[in-house]
Short mmCIF file of C-alpha atoms in Angstrom, two decimals:
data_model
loop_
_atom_site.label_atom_id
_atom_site.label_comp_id
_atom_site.label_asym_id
_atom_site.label_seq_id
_atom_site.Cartn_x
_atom_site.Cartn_y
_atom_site.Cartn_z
CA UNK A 1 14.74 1.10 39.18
CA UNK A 2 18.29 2.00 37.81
CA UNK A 3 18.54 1.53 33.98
CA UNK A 4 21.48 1.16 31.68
CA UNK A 5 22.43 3.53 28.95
CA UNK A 6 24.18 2.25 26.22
CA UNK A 7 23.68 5.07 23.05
CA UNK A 8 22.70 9.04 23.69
CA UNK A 9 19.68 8.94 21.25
CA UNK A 10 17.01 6.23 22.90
CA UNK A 11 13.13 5.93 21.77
CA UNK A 12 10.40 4.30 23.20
CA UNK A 13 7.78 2.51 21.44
CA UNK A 14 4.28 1.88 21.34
CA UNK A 15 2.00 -0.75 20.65
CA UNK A 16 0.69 0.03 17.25
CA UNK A 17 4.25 0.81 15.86
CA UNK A 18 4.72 -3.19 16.43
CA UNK A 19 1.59 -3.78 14.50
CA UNK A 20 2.34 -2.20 11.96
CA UNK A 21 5.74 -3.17 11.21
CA UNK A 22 6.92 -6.63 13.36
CA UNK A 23 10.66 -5.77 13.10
CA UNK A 24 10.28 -2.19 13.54
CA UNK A 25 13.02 -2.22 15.62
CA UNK A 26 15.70 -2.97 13.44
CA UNK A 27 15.22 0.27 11.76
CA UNK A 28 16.75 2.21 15.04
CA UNK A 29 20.74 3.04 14.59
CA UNK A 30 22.26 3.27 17.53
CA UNK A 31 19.95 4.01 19.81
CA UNK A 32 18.58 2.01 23.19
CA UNK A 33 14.97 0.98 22.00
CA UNK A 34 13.01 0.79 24.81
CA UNK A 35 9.44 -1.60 25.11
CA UNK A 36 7.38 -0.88 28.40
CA UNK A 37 6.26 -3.74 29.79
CA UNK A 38 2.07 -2.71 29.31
CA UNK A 39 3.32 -3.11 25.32
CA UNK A 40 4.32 -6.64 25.88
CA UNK A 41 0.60 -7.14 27.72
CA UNK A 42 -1.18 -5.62 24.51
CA UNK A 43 0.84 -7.39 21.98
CA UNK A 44 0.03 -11.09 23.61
CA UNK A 45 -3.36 -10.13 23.71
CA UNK A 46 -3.35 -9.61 19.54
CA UNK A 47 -1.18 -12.81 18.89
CA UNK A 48 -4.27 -14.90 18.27
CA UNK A 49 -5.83 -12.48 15.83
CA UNK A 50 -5.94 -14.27 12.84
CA UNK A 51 -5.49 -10.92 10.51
CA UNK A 52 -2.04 -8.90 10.00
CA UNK A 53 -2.12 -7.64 13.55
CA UNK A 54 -2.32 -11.05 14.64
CA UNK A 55 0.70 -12.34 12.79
CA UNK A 56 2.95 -9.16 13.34
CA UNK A 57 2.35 -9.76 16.93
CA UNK A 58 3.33 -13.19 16.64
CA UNK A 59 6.21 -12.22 14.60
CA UNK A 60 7.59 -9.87 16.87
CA UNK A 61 7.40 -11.96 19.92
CA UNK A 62 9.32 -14.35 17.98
CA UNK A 63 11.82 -11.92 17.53
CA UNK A 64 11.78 -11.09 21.52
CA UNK A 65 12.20 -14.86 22.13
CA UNK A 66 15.58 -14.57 20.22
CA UNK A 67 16.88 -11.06 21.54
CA UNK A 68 15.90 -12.71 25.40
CA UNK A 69 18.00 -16.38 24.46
CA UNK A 70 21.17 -13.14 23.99
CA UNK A 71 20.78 -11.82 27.18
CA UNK A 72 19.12 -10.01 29.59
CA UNK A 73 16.09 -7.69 27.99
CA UNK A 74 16.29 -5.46 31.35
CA UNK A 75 19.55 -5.20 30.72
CA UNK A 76 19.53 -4.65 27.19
CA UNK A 77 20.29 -6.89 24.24
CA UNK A 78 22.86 -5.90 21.58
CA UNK A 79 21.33 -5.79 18.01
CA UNK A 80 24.73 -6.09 16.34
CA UNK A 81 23.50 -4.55 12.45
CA UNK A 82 22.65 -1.85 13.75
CA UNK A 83 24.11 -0.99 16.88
CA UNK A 84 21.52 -0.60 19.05
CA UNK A 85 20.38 -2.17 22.13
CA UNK A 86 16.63 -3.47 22.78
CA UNK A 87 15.39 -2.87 26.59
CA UNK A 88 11.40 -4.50 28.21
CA UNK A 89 11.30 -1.90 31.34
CA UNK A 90 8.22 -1.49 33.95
CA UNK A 91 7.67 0.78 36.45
CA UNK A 92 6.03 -0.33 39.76
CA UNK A 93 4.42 3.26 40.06
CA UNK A 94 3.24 4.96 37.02
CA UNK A 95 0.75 7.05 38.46
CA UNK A 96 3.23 9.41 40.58
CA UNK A 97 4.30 10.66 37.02
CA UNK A 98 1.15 11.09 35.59
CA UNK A 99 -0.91 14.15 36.22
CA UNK A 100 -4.37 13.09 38.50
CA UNK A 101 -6.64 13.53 35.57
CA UNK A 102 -5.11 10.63 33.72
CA UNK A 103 -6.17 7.37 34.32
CA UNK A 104 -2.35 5.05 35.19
CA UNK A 105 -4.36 1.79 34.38
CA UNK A 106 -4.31 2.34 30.55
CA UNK A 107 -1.44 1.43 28.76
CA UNK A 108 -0.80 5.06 26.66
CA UNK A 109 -0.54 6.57 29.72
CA UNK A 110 1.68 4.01 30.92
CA UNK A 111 3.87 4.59 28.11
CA UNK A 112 3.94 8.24 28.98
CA UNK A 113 4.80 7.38 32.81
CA UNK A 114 7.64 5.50 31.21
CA UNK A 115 8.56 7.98 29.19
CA UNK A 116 8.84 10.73 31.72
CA UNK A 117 10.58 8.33 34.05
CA UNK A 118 13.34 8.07 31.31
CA UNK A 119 13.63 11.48 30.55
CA UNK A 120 14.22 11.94 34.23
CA UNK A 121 17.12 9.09 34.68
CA UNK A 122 18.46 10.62 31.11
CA UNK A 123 18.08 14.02 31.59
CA UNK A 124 21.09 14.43 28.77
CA UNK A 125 19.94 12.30 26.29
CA UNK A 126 17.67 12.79 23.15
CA UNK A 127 14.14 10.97 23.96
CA UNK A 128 11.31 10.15 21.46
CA UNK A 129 7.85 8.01 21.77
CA UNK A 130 7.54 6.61 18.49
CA UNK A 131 3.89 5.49 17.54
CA UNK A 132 1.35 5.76 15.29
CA UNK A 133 -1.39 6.77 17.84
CA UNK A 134 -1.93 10.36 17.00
CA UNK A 135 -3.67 11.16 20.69
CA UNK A 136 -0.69 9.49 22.00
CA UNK A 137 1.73 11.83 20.48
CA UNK A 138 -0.73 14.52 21.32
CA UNK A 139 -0.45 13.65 24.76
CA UNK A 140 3.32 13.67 24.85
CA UNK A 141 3.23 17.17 23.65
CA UNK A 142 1.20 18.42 26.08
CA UNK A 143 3.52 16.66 28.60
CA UNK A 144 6.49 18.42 27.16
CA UNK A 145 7.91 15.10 25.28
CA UNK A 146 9.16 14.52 22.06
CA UNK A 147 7.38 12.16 19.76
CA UNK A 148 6.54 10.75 16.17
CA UNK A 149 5.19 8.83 14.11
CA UNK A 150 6.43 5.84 12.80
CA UNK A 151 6.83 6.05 8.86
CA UNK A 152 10.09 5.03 7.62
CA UNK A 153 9.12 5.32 4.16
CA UNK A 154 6.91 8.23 4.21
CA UNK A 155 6.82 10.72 0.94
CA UNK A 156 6.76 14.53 1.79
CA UNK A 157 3.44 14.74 0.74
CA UNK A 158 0.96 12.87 -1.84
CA UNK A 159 1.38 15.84 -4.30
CA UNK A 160 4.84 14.85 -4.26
CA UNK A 161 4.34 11.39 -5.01
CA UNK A 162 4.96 10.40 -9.28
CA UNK A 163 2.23 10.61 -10.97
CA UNK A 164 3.03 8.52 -14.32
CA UNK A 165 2.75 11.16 -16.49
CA UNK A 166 4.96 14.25 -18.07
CA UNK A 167 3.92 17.01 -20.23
CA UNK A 168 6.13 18.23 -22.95
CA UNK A 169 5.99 20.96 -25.94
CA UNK A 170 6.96 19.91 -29.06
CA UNK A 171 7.10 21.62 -33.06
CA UNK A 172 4.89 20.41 -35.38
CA UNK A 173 7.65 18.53 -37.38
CA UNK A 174 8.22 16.25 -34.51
CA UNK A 175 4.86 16.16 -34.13
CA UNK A 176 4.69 14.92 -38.61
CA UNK A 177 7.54 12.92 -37.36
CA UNK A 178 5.78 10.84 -34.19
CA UNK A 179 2.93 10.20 -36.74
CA UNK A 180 5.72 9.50 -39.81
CA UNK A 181 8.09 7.10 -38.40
CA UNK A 182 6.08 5.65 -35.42
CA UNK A 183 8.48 7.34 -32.81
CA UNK A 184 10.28 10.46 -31.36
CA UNK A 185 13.93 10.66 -29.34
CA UNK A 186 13.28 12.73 -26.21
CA UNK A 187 15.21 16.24 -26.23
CA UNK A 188 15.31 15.45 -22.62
CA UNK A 189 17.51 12.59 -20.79
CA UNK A 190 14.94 12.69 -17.72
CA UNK A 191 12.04 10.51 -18.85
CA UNK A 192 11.25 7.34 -16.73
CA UNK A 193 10.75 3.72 -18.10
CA UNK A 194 7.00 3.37 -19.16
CA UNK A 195 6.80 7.34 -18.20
CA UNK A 196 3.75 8.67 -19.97
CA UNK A 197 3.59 11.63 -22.47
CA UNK A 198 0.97 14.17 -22.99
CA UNK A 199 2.67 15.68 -26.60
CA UNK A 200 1.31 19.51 -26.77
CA UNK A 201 1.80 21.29 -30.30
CA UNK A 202 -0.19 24.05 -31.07
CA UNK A 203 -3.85 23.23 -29.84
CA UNK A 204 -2.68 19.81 -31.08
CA UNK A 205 -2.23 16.99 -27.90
CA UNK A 206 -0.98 12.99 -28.77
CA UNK A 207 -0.33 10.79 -26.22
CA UNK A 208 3.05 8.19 -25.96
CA UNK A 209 4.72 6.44 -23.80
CA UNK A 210 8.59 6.60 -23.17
CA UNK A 211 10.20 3.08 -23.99
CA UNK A 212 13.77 2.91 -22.27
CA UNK A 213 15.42 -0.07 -23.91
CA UNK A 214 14.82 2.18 -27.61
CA UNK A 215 15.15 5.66 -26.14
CA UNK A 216 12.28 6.75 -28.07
CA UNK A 217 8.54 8.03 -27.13
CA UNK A 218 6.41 5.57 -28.95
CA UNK A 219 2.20 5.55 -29.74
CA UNK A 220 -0.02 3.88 -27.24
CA UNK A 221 -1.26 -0.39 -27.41
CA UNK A 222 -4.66 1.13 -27.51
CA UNK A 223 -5.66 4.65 -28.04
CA UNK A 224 -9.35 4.93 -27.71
CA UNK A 225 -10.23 1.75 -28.72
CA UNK A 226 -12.90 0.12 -26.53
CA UNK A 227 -12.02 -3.01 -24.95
CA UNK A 228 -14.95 -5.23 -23.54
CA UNK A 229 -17.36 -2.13 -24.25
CA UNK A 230 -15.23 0.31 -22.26
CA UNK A 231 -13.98 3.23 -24.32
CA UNK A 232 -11.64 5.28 -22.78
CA UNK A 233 -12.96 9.22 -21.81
CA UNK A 234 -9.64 10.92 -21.10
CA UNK A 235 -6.38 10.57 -21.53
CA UNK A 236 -5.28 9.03 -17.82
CA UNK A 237 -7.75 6.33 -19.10
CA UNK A 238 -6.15 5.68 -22.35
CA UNK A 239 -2.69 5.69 -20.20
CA UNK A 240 -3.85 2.72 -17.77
CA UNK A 241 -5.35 0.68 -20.67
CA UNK A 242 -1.85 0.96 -22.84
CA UNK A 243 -0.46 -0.27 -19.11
CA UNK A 244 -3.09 -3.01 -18.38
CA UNK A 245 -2.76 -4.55 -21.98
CA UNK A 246 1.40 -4.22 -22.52
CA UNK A 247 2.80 -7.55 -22.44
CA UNK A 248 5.99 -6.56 -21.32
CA UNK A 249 4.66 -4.65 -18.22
CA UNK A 250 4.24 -6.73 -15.06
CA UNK A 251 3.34 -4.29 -12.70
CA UNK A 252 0.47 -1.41 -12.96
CA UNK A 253 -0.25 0.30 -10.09
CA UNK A 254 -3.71 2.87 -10.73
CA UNK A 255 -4.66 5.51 -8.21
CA UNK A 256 -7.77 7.74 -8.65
CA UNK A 257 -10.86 9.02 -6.45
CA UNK A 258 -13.72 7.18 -6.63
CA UNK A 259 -16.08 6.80 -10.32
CA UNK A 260 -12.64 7.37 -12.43
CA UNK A 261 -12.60 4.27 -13.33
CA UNK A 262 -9.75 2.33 -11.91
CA UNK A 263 -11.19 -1.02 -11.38
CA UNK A 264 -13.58 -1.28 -14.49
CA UNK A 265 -10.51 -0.50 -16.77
CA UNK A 266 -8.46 -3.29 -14.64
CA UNK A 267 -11.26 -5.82 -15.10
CA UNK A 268 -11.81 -4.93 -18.97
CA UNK A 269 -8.33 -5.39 -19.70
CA UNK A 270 -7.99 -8.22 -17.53
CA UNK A 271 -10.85 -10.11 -19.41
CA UNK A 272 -9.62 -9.04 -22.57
CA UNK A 273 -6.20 -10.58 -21.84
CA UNK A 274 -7.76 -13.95 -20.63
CA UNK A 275 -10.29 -14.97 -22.45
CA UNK A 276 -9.66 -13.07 -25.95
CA UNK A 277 -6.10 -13.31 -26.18
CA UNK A 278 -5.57 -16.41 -23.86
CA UNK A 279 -1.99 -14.42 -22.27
CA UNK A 280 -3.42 -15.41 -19.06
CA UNK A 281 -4.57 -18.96 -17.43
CA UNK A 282 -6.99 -16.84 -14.79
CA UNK A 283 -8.28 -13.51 -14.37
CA UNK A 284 -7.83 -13.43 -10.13
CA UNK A 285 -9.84 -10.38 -8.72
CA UNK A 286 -8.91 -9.52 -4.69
CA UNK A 287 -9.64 -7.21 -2.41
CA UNK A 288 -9.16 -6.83 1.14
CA UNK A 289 -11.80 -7.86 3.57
CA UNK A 290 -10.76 -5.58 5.91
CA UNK A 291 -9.09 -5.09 7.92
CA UNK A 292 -6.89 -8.21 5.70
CA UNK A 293 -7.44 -11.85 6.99
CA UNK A 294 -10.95 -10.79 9.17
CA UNK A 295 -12.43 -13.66 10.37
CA UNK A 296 -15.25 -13.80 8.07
CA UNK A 297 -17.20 -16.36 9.93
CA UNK A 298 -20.08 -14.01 11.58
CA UNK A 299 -21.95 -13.81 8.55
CA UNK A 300 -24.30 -16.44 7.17
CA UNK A 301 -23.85 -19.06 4.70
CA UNK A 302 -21.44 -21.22 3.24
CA UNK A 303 -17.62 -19.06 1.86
CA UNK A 304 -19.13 -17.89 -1.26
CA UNK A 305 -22.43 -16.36 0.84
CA UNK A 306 -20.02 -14.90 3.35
CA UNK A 307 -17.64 -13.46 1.03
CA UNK A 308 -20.50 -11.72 -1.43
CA UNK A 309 -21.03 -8.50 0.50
CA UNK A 310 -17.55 -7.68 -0.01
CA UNK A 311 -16.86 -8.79 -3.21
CA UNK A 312 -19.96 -7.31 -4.72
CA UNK A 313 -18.31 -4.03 -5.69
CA UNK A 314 -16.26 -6.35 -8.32
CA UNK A 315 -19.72 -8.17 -8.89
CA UNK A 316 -20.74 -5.29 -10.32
CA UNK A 317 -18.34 -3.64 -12.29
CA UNK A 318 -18.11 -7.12 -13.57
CA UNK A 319 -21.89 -7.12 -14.59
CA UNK A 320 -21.48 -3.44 -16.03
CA UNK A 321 -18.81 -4.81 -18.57
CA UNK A 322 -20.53 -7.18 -20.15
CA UNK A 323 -23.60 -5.73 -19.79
CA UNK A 324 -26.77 -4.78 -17.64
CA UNK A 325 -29.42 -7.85 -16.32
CA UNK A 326 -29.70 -11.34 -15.82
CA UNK A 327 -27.57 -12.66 -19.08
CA UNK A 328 -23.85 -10.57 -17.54
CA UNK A 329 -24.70 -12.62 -14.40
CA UNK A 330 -24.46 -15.49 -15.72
CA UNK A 331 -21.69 -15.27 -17.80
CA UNK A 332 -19.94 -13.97 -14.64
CA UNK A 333 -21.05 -17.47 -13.10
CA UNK A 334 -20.16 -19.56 -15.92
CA UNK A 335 -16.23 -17.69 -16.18
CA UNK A 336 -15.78 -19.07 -12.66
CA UNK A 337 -17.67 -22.52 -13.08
CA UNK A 338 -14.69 -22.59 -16.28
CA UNK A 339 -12.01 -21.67 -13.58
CA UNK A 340 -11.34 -18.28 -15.89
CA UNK A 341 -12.26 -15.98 -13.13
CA UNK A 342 -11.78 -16.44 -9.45
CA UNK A 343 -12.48 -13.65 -7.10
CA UNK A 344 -11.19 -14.22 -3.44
CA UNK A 345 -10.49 -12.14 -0.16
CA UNK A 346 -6.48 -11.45 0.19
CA UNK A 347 -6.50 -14.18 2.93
CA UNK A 348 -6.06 -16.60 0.70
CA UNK A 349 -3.32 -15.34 -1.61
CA UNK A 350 -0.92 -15.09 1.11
CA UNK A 351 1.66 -18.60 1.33
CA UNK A 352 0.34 -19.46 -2.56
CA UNK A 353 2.71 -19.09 -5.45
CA UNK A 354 0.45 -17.51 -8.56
CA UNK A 355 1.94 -17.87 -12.10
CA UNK A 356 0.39 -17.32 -15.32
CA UNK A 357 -2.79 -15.11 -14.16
CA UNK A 358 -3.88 -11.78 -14.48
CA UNK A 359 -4.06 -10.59 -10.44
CA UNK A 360 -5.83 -7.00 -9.95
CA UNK A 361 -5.96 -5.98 -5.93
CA UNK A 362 -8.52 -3.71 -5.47
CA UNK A 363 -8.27 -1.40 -2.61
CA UNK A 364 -4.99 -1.30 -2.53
CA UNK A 365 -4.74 1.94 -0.23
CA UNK A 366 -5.58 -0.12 3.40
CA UNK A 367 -2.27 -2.42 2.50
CA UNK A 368 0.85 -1.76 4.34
CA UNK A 369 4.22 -2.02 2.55
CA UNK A 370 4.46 -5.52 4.03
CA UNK A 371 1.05 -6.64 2.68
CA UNK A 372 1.80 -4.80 -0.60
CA UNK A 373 5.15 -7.04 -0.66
CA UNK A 374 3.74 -10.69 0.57
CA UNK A 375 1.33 -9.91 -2.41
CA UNK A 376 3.44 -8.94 -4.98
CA UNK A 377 6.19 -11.99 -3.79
CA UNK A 378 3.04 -14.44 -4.44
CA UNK A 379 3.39 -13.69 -8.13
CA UNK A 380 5.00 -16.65 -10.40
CA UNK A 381 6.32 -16.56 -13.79
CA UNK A 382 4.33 -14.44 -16.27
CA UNK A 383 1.70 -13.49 -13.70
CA UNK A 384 0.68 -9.48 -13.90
CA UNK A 385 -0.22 -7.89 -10.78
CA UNK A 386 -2.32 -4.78 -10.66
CA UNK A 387 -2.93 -2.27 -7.88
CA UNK A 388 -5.99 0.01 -7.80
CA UNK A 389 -6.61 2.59 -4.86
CA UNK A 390 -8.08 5.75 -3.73
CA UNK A 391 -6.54 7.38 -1.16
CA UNK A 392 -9.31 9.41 0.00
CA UNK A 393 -11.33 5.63 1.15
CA UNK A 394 -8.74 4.56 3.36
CA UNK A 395 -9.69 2.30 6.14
CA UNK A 396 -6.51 1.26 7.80
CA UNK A 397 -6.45 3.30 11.31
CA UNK A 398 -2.62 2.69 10.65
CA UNK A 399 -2.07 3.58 7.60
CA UNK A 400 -2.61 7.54 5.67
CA UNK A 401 -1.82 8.06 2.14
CA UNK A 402 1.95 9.22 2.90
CA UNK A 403 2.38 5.30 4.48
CA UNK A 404 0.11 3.47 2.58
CA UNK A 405 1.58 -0.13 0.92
CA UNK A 406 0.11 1.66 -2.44
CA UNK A 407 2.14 4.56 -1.90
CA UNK A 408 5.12 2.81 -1.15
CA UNK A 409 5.06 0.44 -4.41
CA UNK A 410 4.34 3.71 -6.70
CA UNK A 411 7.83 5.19 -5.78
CA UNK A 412 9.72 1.95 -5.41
CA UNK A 413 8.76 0.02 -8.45
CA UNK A 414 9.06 3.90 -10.77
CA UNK A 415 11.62 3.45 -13.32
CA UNK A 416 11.47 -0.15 -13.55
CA UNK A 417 11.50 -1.46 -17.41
CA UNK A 418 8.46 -4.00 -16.28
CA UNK A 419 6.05 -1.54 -14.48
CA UNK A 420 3.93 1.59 -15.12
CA UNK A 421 1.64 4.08 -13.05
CA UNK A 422 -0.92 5.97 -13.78
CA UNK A 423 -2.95 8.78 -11.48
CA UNK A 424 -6.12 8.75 -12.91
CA UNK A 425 -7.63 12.34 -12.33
CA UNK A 426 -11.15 12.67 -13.58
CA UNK A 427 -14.23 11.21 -12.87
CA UNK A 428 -15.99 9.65 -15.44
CA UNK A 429 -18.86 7.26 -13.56
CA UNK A 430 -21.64 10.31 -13.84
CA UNK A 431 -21.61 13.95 -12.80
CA UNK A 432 -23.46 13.92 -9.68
CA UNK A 433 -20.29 11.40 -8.69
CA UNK A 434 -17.82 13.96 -10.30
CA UNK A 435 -19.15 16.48 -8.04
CA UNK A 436 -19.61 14.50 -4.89
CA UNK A 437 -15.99 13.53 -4.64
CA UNK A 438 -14.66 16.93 -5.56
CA UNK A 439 -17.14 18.63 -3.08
CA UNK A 440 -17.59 16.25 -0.08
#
């Protein structure tokens, strides 16, 4: 087989690269993208998959139908934006570059037959396999190829990743002057909209939050007082609620290990919103049932029977808030007899339009960027949407917390006059909790 080189960089890609991200290869620049043949196999095998595998696979085959109406795919198509050209290739004998202990029927190895076939014909040229298979890219080292993961909008690491909040010194008569006047102008021309600020003086510590539009640092909505019975225990706690209850913020996005409290602020604030202020139409609770848009049909009952072991979590903290026993149960039942609270799988946000509600996604760390975005798209006019996640419970075998949908809203949506974050640090749920997640 004689192949046609159009660009001295070229990549190959794998299977779970497509599942992840359906136009994954418009992100190459000028390079020849090449798709083994095996990866065509796998992906028409996932095209009836009902989840997001299912409909990236569709997607992208979609997208092949196109490229193939341009020209010939063995050939290579021309993507015109970014100057790259799109190859399906298939060798009739993978197994005379494999070494005998690998088996040449499965497809990874087939992918590194291919590969090694290329980087004989292109001896000159820069060759990577890009997927998101570690053991692939494992095996392609130990074959002596290049290879990497797909993450176009990977962060360094989570420690680099904003964390909502800045600490700053201040004298005492700013200090008499935040409590005087109701605000203080930052010294410093670096603060982010909605930024949060821990104010030290002395042994003396008050918390604000940095408005853009007035340039000043200004008191918190709601420092320390309870809402729906939950008082807030530290200061990341008071942070979130001040973000959960601000009218003009339209985006939260909370991330904390598990018992500090993420969800049961969400849902406090949520029910505060809706039924004591009346902001909101609906408090809508969701979480994935994962992985997102699982056929949920192996488990007994009618939808509400089905859906209960994994909405139960939110069941609970639900029943915590307004208090222990029979009586929070039904008052939980009676909010969604009244329509007030709905609590659904993310299967059934996607294609809706949602205004006037108060959303809260839970589990927000097994999205992708594209589920983060079809979710937060779904929003209509004075809808708030709010992430919660913990990156140390992620699920997704395609997704780490440097990739992670949650990740990826926290640094694109800083800055913005209509959203706040908050990384809540300590667990408050009990101290054997505390210590499990810090230990295990």
């Amino acid at each position: 087989m004689i192949l046609k080189s159009h660009c001295q960089k070229k990549v190959l890609i794998d299977t779970s690269v497509i599942l992840y991200d359906a136009l994954a290869l418009k992100t190459f620049h000028k390079t020849d993208i090449y798709i083994p043949l095996p990866v065509i196999e796998e992906i028409d095998r996932f095209k009836r998959d009902m989840g997001e595998n299912g409909r990236n696979a569709r997607q992208f085959s979609r997208f092949m139908d196109t490229l193939r109406s341009r020209g010939s795919l063995t050939k290579g198509v021309h993507l015109e934006d970014t100057k790259s050209y799109v190859y399906v290739s298939v060798l009739s004998d993978y197994k005379s570059y494999l070494a005998p202990q690998l088996d040449s029927q499965k497809t990874d190895n087939q992918i590194l037959g291919m590969a090694l076939f290329l980087q004989q014909q292109f001896p000159n040229s820069s060759l990577e396999i890009i997927s998101k298979d570690i053991n692939l890219r494992v095996k392609s080292d130990v074959f002596g190829l290049n290879s990497k993961d797909y993450d176009p909008d990977r962060i360094a690491s989570v420690e680099d990743m904003y964390s909502g909040v800045r600490n700053i010194k201040i004298t005492k008569d700013r200090l008499d002057q935040f409590f005087k006047e109701g605000f203080i102008v930052p010294e410093s021309k670096k603060f982010l909209a909605n930024q949060y600020v821990i104010m030290e003086s002395n042994k003396q510590t008050v918390l604000g939050r940095y408005n853009k539009k007035q340039n000043k640092i200004i008191p918190l909505i709601s420092n320390g007082t309870p809402i729906w019975r939950i008082h807030p225990r530290n200061p990341e706690q008071n942070f979130a609620f001040d973000a959960l209850l601000n009218p003009d913020i339209f985006f939260v996005s909370l991330i904390g290990k598990a018992g500090t409290g993420k969800t049961l602020l969400a849902l406090a604030a949520g029910l505060y919103k809706t039924m004591d202020e009346g902001v909101y139409k609906k408090l809508l609770v969701s979480r994935p049932v994962f992985p997102m848009g699982r056929d949920i049909g192996y488990l007994p009952g009618d939808v509400e029977q089905k859906l209960n072991p994994w909405m139960q979590p939110v069941f609970e903290s639900l029943e915590f808030i307004m208090g222990m026993g029979k009586k929070a149960s039904r008052l939980t039942r009676d909010l969604v007899d009244q329509g007030l609270l709905s609590i659904e799988p993310l299967a059934y946000i996607r294609g809706r339009s949602i205004p006037q509600q108060y959303l809260i996604v839970d589990e927000a760390q097994n999205l992708t960027p594209h589920e983060i975005k079809t979710i937060i798209t779904r929003a209509g006019i004075g809808t708030k949407v709010v992430l919660t996640g913990d990156f140390y419970q992620i699920d997704n075998p395609y997704v780490d917390a440097s990739n992670s949908g949650l990740t990826y809203s926290v640094e694109k949506f800083k800055g913005q006059e209509i959203s706040a974050h908050v990384n809540l640090k300590k667990g408050e749920r009990s101290e054997l909790a505390e210590l499990g997640a810090n230990l295990l």
